[in-house]
PDB file of C-alpha atoms in Angstrom:
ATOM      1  CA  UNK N 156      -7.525 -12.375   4.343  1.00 44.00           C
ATOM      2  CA  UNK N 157      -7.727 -16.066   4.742  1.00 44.00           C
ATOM      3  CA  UNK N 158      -4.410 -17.793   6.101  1.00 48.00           C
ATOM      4  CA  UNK N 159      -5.840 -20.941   4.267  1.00 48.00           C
ATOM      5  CA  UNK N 160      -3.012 -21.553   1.653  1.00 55.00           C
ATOM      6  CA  UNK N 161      -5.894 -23.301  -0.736  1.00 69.00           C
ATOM      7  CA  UNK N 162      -8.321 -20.438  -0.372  1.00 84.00           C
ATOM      8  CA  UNK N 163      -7.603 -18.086  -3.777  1.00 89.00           C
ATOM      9  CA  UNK N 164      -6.887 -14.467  -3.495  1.00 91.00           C
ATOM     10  CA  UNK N 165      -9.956 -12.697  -4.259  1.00 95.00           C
ATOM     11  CA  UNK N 166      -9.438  -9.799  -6.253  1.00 96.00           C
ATOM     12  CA  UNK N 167     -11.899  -6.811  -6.927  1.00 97.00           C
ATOM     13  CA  UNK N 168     -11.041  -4.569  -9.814  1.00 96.00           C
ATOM     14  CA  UNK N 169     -12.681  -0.687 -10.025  1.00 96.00           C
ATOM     15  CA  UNK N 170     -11.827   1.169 -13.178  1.00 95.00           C
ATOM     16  CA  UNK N 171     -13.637   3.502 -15.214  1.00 93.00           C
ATOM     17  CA  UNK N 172     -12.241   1.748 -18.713  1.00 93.00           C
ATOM     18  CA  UNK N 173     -13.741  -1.169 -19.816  1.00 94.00           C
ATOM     19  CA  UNK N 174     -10.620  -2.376 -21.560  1.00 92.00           C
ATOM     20  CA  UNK N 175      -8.841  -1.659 -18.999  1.00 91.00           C
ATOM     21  CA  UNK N 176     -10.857  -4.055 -16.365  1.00 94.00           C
ATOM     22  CA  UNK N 177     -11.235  -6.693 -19.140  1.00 94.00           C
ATOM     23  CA  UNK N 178      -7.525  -7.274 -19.299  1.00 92.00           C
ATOM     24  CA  UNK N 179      -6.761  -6.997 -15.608  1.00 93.00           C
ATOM     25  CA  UNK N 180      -9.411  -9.997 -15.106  1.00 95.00           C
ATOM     26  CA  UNK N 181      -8.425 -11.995 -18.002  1.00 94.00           C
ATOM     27  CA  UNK N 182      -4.478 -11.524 -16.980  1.00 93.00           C
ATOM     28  CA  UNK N 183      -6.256 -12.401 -12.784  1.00 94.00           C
ATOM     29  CA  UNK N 184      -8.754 -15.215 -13.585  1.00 91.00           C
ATOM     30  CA  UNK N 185      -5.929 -17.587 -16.116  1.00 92.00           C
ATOM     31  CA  UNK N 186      -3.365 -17.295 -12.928  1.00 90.00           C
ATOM     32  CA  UNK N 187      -4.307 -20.348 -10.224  1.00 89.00           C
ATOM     33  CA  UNK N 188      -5.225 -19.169  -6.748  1.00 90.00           C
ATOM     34  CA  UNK N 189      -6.790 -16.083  -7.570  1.00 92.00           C
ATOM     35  CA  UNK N 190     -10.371 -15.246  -8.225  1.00 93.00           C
ATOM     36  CA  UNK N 191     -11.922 -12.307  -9.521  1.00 95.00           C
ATOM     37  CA  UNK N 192     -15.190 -11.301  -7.316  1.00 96.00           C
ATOM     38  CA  UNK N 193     -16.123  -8.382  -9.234  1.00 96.00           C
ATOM     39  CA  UNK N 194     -16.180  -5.473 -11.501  1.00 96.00           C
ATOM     40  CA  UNK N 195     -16.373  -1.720 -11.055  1.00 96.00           C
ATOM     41  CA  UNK N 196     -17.017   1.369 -12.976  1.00 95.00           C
ATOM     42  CA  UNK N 197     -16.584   3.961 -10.413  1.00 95.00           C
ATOM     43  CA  UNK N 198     -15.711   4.670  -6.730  1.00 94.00           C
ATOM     44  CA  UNK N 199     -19.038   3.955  -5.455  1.00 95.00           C
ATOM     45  CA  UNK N 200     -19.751   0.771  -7.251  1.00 96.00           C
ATOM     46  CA  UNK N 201     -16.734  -0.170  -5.908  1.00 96.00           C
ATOM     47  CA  UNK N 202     -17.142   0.555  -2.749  1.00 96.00           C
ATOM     48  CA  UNK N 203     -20.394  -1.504  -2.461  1.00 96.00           C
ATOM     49  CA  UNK N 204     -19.128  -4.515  -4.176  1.00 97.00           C
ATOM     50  CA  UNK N 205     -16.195  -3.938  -1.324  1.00 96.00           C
ATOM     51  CA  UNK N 206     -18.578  -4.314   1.207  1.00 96.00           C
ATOM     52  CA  UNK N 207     -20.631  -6.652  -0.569  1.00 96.00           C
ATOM     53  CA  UNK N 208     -17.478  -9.632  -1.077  1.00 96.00           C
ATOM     54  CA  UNK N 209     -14.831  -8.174   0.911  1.00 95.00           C
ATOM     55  CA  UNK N 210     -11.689  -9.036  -0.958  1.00 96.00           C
ATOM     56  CA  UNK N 211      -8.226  -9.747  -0.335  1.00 93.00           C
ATOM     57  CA  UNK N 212      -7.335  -6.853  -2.909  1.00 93.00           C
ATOM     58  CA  UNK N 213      -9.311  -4.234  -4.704  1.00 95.00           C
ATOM     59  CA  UNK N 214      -7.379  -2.901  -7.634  1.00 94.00           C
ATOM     60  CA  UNK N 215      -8.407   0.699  -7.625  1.00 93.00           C
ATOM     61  CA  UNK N 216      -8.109   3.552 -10.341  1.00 91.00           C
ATOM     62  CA  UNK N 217      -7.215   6.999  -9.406  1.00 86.00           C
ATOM     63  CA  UNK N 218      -9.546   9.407 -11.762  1.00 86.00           C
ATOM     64  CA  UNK N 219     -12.978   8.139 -11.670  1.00 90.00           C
ATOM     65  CA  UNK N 220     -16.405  10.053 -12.199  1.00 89.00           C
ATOM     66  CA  UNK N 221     -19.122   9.919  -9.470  1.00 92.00           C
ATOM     67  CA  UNK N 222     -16.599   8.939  -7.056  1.00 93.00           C
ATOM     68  CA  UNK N 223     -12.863   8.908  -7.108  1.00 91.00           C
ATOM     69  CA  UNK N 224      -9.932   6.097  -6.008  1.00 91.00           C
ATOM     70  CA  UNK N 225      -8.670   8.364  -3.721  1.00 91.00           C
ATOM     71  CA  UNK N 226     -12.355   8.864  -1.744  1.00 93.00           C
ATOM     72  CA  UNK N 227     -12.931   4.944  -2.693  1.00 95.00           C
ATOM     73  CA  UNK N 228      -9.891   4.019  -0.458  1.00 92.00           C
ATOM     74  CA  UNK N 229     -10.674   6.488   2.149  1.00 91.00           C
ATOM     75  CA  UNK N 230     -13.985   4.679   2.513  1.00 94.00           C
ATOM     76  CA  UNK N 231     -12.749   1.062   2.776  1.00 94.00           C
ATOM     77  CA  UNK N 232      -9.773   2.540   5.362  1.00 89.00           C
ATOM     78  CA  UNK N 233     -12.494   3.819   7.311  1.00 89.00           C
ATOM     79  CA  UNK N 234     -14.819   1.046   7.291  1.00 92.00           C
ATOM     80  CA  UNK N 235     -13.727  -1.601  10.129  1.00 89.00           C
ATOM     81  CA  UNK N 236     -15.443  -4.246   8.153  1.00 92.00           C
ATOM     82  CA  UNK N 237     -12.903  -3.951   5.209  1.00 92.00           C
ATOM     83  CA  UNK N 238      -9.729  -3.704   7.418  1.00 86.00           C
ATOM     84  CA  UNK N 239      -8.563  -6.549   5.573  1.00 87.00           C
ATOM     85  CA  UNK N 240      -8.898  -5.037   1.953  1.00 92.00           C
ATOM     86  CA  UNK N 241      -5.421  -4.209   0.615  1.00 89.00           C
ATOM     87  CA  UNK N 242      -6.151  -1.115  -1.987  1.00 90.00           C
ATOM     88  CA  UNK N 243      -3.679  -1.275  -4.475  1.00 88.00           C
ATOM     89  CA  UNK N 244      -4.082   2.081  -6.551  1.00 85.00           C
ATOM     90  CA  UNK N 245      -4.043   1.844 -10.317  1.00 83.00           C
ATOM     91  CA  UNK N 246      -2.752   4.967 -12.364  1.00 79.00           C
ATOM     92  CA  UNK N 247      -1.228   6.124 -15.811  1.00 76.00           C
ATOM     93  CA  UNK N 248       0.875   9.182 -14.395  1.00 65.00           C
ATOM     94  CA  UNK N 249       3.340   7.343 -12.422  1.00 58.00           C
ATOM     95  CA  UNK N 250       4.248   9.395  -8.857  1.00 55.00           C
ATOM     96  CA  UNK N 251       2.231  12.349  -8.593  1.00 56.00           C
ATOM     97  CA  UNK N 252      -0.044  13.774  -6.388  1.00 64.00           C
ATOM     98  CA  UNK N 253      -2.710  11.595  -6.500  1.00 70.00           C
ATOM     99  CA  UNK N 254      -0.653   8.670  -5.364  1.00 64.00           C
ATOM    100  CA  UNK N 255       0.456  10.840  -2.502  1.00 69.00           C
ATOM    101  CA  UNK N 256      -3.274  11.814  -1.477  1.00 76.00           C
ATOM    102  CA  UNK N 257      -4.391   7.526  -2.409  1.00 75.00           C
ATOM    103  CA  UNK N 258      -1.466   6.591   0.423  1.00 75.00           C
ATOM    104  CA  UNK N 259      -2.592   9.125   2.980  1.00 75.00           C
ATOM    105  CA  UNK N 260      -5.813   7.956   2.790  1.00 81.00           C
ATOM    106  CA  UNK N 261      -4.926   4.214   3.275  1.00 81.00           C
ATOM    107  CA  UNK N 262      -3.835   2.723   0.076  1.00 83.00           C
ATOM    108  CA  UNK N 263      -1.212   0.033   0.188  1.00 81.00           C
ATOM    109  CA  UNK N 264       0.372   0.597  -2.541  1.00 77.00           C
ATOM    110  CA  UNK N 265       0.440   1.239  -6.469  1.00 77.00           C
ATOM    111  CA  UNK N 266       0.869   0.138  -9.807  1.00 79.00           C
ATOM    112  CA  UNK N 267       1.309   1.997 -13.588  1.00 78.00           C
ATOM    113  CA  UNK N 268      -1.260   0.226 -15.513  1.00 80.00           C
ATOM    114  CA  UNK N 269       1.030  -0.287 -18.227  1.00 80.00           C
ATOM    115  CA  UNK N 270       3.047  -2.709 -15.315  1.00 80.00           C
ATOM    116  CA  UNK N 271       4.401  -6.483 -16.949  1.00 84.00           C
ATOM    117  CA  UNK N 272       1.888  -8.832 -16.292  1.00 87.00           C
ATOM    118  CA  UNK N 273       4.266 -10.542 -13.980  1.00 86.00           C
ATOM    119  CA  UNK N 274       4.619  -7.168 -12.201  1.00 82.00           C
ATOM    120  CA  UNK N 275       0.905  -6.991 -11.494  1.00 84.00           C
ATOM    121  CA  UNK N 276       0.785 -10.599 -10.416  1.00 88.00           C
ATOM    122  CA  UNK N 277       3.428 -10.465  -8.003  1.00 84.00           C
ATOM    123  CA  UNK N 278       2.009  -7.480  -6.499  1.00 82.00           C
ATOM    124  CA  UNK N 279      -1.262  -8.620  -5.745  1.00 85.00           C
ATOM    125  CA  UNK N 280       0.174 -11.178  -4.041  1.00 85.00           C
ATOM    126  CA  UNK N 281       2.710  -9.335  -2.110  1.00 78.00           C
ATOM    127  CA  UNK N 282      -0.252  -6.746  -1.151  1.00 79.00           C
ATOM    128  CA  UNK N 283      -2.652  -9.823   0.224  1.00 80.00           C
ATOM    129  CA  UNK N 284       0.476 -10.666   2.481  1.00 75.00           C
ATOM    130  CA  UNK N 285       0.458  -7.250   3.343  1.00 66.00           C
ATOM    131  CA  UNK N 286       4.496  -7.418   3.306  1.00 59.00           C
ATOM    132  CA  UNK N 287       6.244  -4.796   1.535  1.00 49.00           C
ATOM    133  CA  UNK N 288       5.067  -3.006  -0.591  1.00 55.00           C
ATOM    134  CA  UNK N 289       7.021  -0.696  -1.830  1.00 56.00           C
ATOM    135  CA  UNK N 290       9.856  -1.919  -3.898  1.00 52.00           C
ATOM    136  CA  UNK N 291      13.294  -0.303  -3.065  1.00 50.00           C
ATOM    137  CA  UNK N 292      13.730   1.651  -6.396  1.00 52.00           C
ATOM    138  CA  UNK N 293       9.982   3.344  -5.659  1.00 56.00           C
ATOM    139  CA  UNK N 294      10.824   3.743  -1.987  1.00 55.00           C
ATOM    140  CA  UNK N 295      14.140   6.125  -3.850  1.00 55.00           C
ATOM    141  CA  UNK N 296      11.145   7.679  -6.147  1.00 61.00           C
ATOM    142  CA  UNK N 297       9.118   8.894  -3.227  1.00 61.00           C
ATOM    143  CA  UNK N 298      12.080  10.071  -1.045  1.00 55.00           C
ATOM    144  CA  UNK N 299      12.392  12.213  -4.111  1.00 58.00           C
ATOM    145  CA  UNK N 300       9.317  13.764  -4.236  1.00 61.00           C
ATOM    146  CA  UNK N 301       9.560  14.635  -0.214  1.00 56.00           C
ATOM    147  CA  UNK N 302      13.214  16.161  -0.961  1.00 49.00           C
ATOM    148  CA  UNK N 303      11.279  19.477  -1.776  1.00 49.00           C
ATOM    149  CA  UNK N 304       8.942  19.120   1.095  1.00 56.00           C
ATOM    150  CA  UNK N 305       9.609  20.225   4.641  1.00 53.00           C
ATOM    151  CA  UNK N 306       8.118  17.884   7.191  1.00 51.00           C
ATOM    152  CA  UNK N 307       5.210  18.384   8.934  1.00 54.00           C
ATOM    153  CA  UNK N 308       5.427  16.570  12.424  1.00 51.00           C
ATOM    154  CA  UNK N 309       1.654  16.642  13.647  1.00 49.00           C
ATOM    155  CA  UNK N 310       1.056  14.478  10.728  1.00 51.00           C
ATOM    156  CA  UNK N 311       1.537  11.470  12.836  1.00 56.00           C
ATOM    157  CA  UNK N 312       1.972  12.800  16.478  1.00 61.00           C
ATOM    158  CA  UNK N 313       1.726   8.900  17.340  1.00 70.00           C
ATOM    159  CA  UNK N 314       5.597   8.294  16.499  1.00 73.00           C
ATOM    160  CA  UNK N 315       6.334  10.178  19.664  1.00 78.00           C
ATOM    161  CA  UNK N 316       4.870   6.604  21.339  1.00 85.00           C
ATOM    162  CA  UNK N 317       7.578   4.309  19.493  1.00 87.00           C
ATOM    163  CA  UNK N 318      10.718   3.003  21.329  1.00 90.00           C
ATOM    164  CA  UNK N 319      14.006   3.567  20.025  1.00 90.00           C
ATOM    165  CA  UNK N 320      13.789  -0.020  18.536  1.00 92.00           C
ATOM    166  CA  UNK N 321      10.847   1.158  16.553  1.00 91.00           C
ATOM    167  CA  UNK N 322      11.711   4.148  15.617  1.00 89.00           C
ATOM    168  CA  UNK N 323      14.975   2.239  13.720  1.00 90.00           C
ATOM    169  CA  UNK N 324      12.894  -0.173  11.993  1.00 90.00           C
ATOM    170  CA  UNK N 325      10.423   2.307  10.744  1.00 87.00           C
ATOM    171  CA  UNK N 326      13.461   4.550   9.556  1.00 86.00           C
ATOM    172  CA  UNK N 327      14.851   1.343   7.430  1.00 88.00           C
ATOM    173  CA  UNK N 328      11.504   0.281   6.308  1.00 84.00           C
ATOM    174  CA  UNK N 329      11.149   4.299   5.175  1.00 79.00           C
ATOM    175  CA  UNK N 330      14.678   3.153   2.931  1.00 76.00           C
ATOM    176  CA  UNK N 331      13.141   0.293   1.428  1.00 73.00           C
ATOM    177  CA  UNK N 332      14.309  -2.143   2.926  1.00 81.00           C
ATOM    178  CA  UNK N 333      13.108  -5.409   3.649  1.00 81.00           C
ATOM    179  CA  UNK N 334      12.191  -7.346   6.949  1.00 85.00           C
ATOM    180  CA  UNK N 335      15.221  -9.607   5.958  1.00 88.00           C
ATOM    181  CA  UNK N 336      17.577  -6.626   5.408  1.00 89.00           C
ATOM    182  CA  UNK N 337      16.272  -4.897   8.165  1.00 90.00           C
ATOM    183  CA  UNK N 338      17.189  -8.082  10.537  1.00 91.00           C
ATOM    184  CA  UNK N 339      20.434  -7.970   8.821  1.00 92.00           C
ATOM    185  CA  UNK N 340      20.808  -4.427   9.261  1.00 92.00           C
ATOM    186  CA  UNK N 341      19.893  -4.419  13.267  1.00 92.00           C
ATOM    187  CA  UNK N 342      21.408  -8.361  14.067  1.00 91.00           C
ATOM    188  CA  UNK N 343      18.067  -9.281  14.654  1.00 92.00           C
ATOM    189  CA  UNK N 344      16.148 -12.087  13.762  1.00 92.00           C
ATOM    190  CA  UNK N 345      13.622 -11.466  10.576  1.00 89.00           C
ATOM    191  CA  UNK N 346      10.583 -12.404  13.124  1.00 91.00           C
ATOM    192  CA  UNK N 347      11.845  -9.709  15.567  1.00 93.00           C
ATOM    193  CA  UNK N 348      11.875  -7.034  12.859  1.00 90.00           C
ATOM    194  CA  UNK N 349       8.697  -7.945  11.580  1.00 89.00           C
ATOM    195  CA  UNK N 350       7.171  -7.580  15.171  1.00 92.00           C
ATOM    196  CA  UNK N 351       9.119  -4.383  15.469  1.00 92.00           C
ATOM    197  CA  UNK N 352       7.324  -3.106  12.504  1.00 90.00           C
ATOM    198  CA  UNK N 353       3.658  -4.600  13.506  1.00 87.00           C
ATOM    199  CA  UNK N 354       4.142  -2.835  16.416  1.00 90.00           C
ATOM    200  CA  UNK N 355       5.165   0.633  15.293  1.00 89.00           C
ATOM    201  CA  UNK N 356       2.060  -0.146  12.586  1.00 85.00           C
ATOM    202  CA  UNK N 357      -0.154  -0.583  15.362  1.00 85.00           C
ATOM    203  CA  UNK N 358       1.054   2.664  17.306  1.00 86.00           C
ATOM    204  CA  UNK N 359       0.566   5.053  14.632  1.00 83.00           C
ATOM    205  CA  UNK N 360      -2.717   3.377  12.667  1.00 78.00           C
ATOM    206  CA  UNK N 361      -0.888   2.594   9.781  1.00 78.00           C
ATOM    207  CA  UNK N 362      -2.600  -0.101   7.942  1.00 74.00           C
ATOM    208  CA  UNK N 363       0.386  -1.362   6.250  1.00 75.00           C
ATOM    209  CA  UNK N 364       3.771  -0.854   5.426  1.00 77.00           C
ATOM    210  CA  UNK N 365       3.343   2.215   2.453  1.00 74.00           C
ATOM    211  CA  UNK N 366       1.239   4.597   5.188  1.00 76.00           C
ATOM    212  CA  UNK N 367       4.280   3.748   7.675  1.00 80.00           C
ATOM    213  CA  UNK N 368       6.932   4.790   4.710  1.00 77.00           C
ATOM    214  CA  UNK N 369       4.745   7.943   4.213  1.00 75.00           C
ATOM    215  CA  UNK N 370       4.455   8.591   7.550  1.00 78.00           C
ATOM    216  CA  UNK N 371       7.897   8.556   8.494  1.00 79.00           C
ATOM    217  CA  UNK N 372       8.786  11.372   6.099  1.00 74.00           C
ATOM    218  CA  UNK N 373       5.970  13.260   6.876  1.00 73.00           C
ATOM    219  CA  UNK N 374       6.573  13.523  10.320  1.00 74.00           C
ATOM    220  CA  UNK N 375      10.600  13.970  10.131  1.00 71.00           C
ATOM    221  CA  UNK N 376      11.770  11.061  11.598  1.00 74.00           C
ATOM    222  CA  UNK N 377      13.366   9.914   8.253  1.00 69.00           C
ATOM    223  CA  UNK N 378      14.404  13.212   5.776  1.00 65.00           C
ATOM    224  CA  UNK N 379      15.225  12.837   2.038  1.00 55.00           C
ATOM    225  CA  UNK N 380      19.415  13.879   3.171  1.00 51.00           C
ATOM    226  CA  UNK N 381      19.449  10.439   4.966  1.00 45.00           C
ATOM    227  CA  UNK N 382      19.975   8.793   1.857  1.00 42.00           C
TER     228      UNK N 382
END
């Protein structure tokens, strides 16, 4: 992503529904500083068209035919070349399973489609930042669904590499809280926790902030009782 603050957000949109991607550009293309570069169908148009204008964001559905969101983000997490594509997964159903499997596989974060239009907007900026981006009261949703699951620490065997330091900042960022409240949290300056964080991202391969979330709980270093 461009640090020039006059370059727009480019913004690639893959869903299935017509409708659906029709409203999501018109909503994209009337807000200044954002461009939509394209239009997708399926996983594997989108993909391509990924790898054909790398974008800032590509707003991805979760059930598509010939190739799903969760394989689509897979894809662009594994292609070097799109390291700087922030998925942001699209669904109807809220916190399931999918959204579990779209975060494992890289995703940065997600939205319901039936999100305010202000919602959306926000995000997609928030995502191209590639700050937060998991709001507190969805950080509380997804310690939820992990109350029921025991952890499962070779899922990121990399956390045994973090300092103490780290392995704070990733526990409060696993709470939802921000860089700000983090800094608040540790008497630390906001700039030290966010290099904290980039650091404990770099250690364990996390492309952003939701895979680190995920992967604290997966691997035990944060568990649902710590709430």
């Amino acid at each position: 992503m461009s640090e020039d603050a006059e370059a727009p957000l480019r913004v690639l949109i893959v869903d299935d529904q017509a409708l659906m991607r029709a409203g999501f550009r018109a909503l994209l293309d009337a807000e200044d500083g954002i461009e939509v570069v394209g239009e997708a169908a399926n996983g594997r148009e989108g993909l391509e068209l990924a790898r054909l204008h790398t974008p800032d964001i590509a707003l991805v559905d979760v059930q598509m035919p010939v190739m799903t969101g969760i394989e689509a983000t897979r894809a662009i997490a594994a292609d070097p070349l799109l390291d700087g594509v922030h998925v942001v997964i699209l669904t109807n159903y809220g916190l399931d399973e999918y959204v579990f499997d779209a975060l494992r596989a890289g995703a940065a974060g997600f939205l319901l489609k039936d999100t305010e239009p202000a919602e959306l907007l926000h995000a997609v900026r928030v995502a191209a930042r590639g700050d937060a981006l998991l709001s507190p009261a969805i950080t509380r949703r997804l310690i939820g669904e992990f109350v029921a699951r025991p952890p499962d620490r070779t899922t990121a065997p990399g956390f045994e590499t973090l300092t103490r330091r780290e392995r704070e900042v990733s526990a409060l960022a696993a709470r939802g809280l921000t860089n700000e409240e983090i800094a608040a949290h540790m008497v630390i300056s906001p700039f030290t926790a966010k290099t904290h964080i980039s650091r404990a991202m770099t250690k364990l391969g996390a492309r952003d902030r939701a895979q680190l979330v995920v992967f604290a709980y997966e691997s035990g270093l944060v568990t649902p009782r710590e709430r």
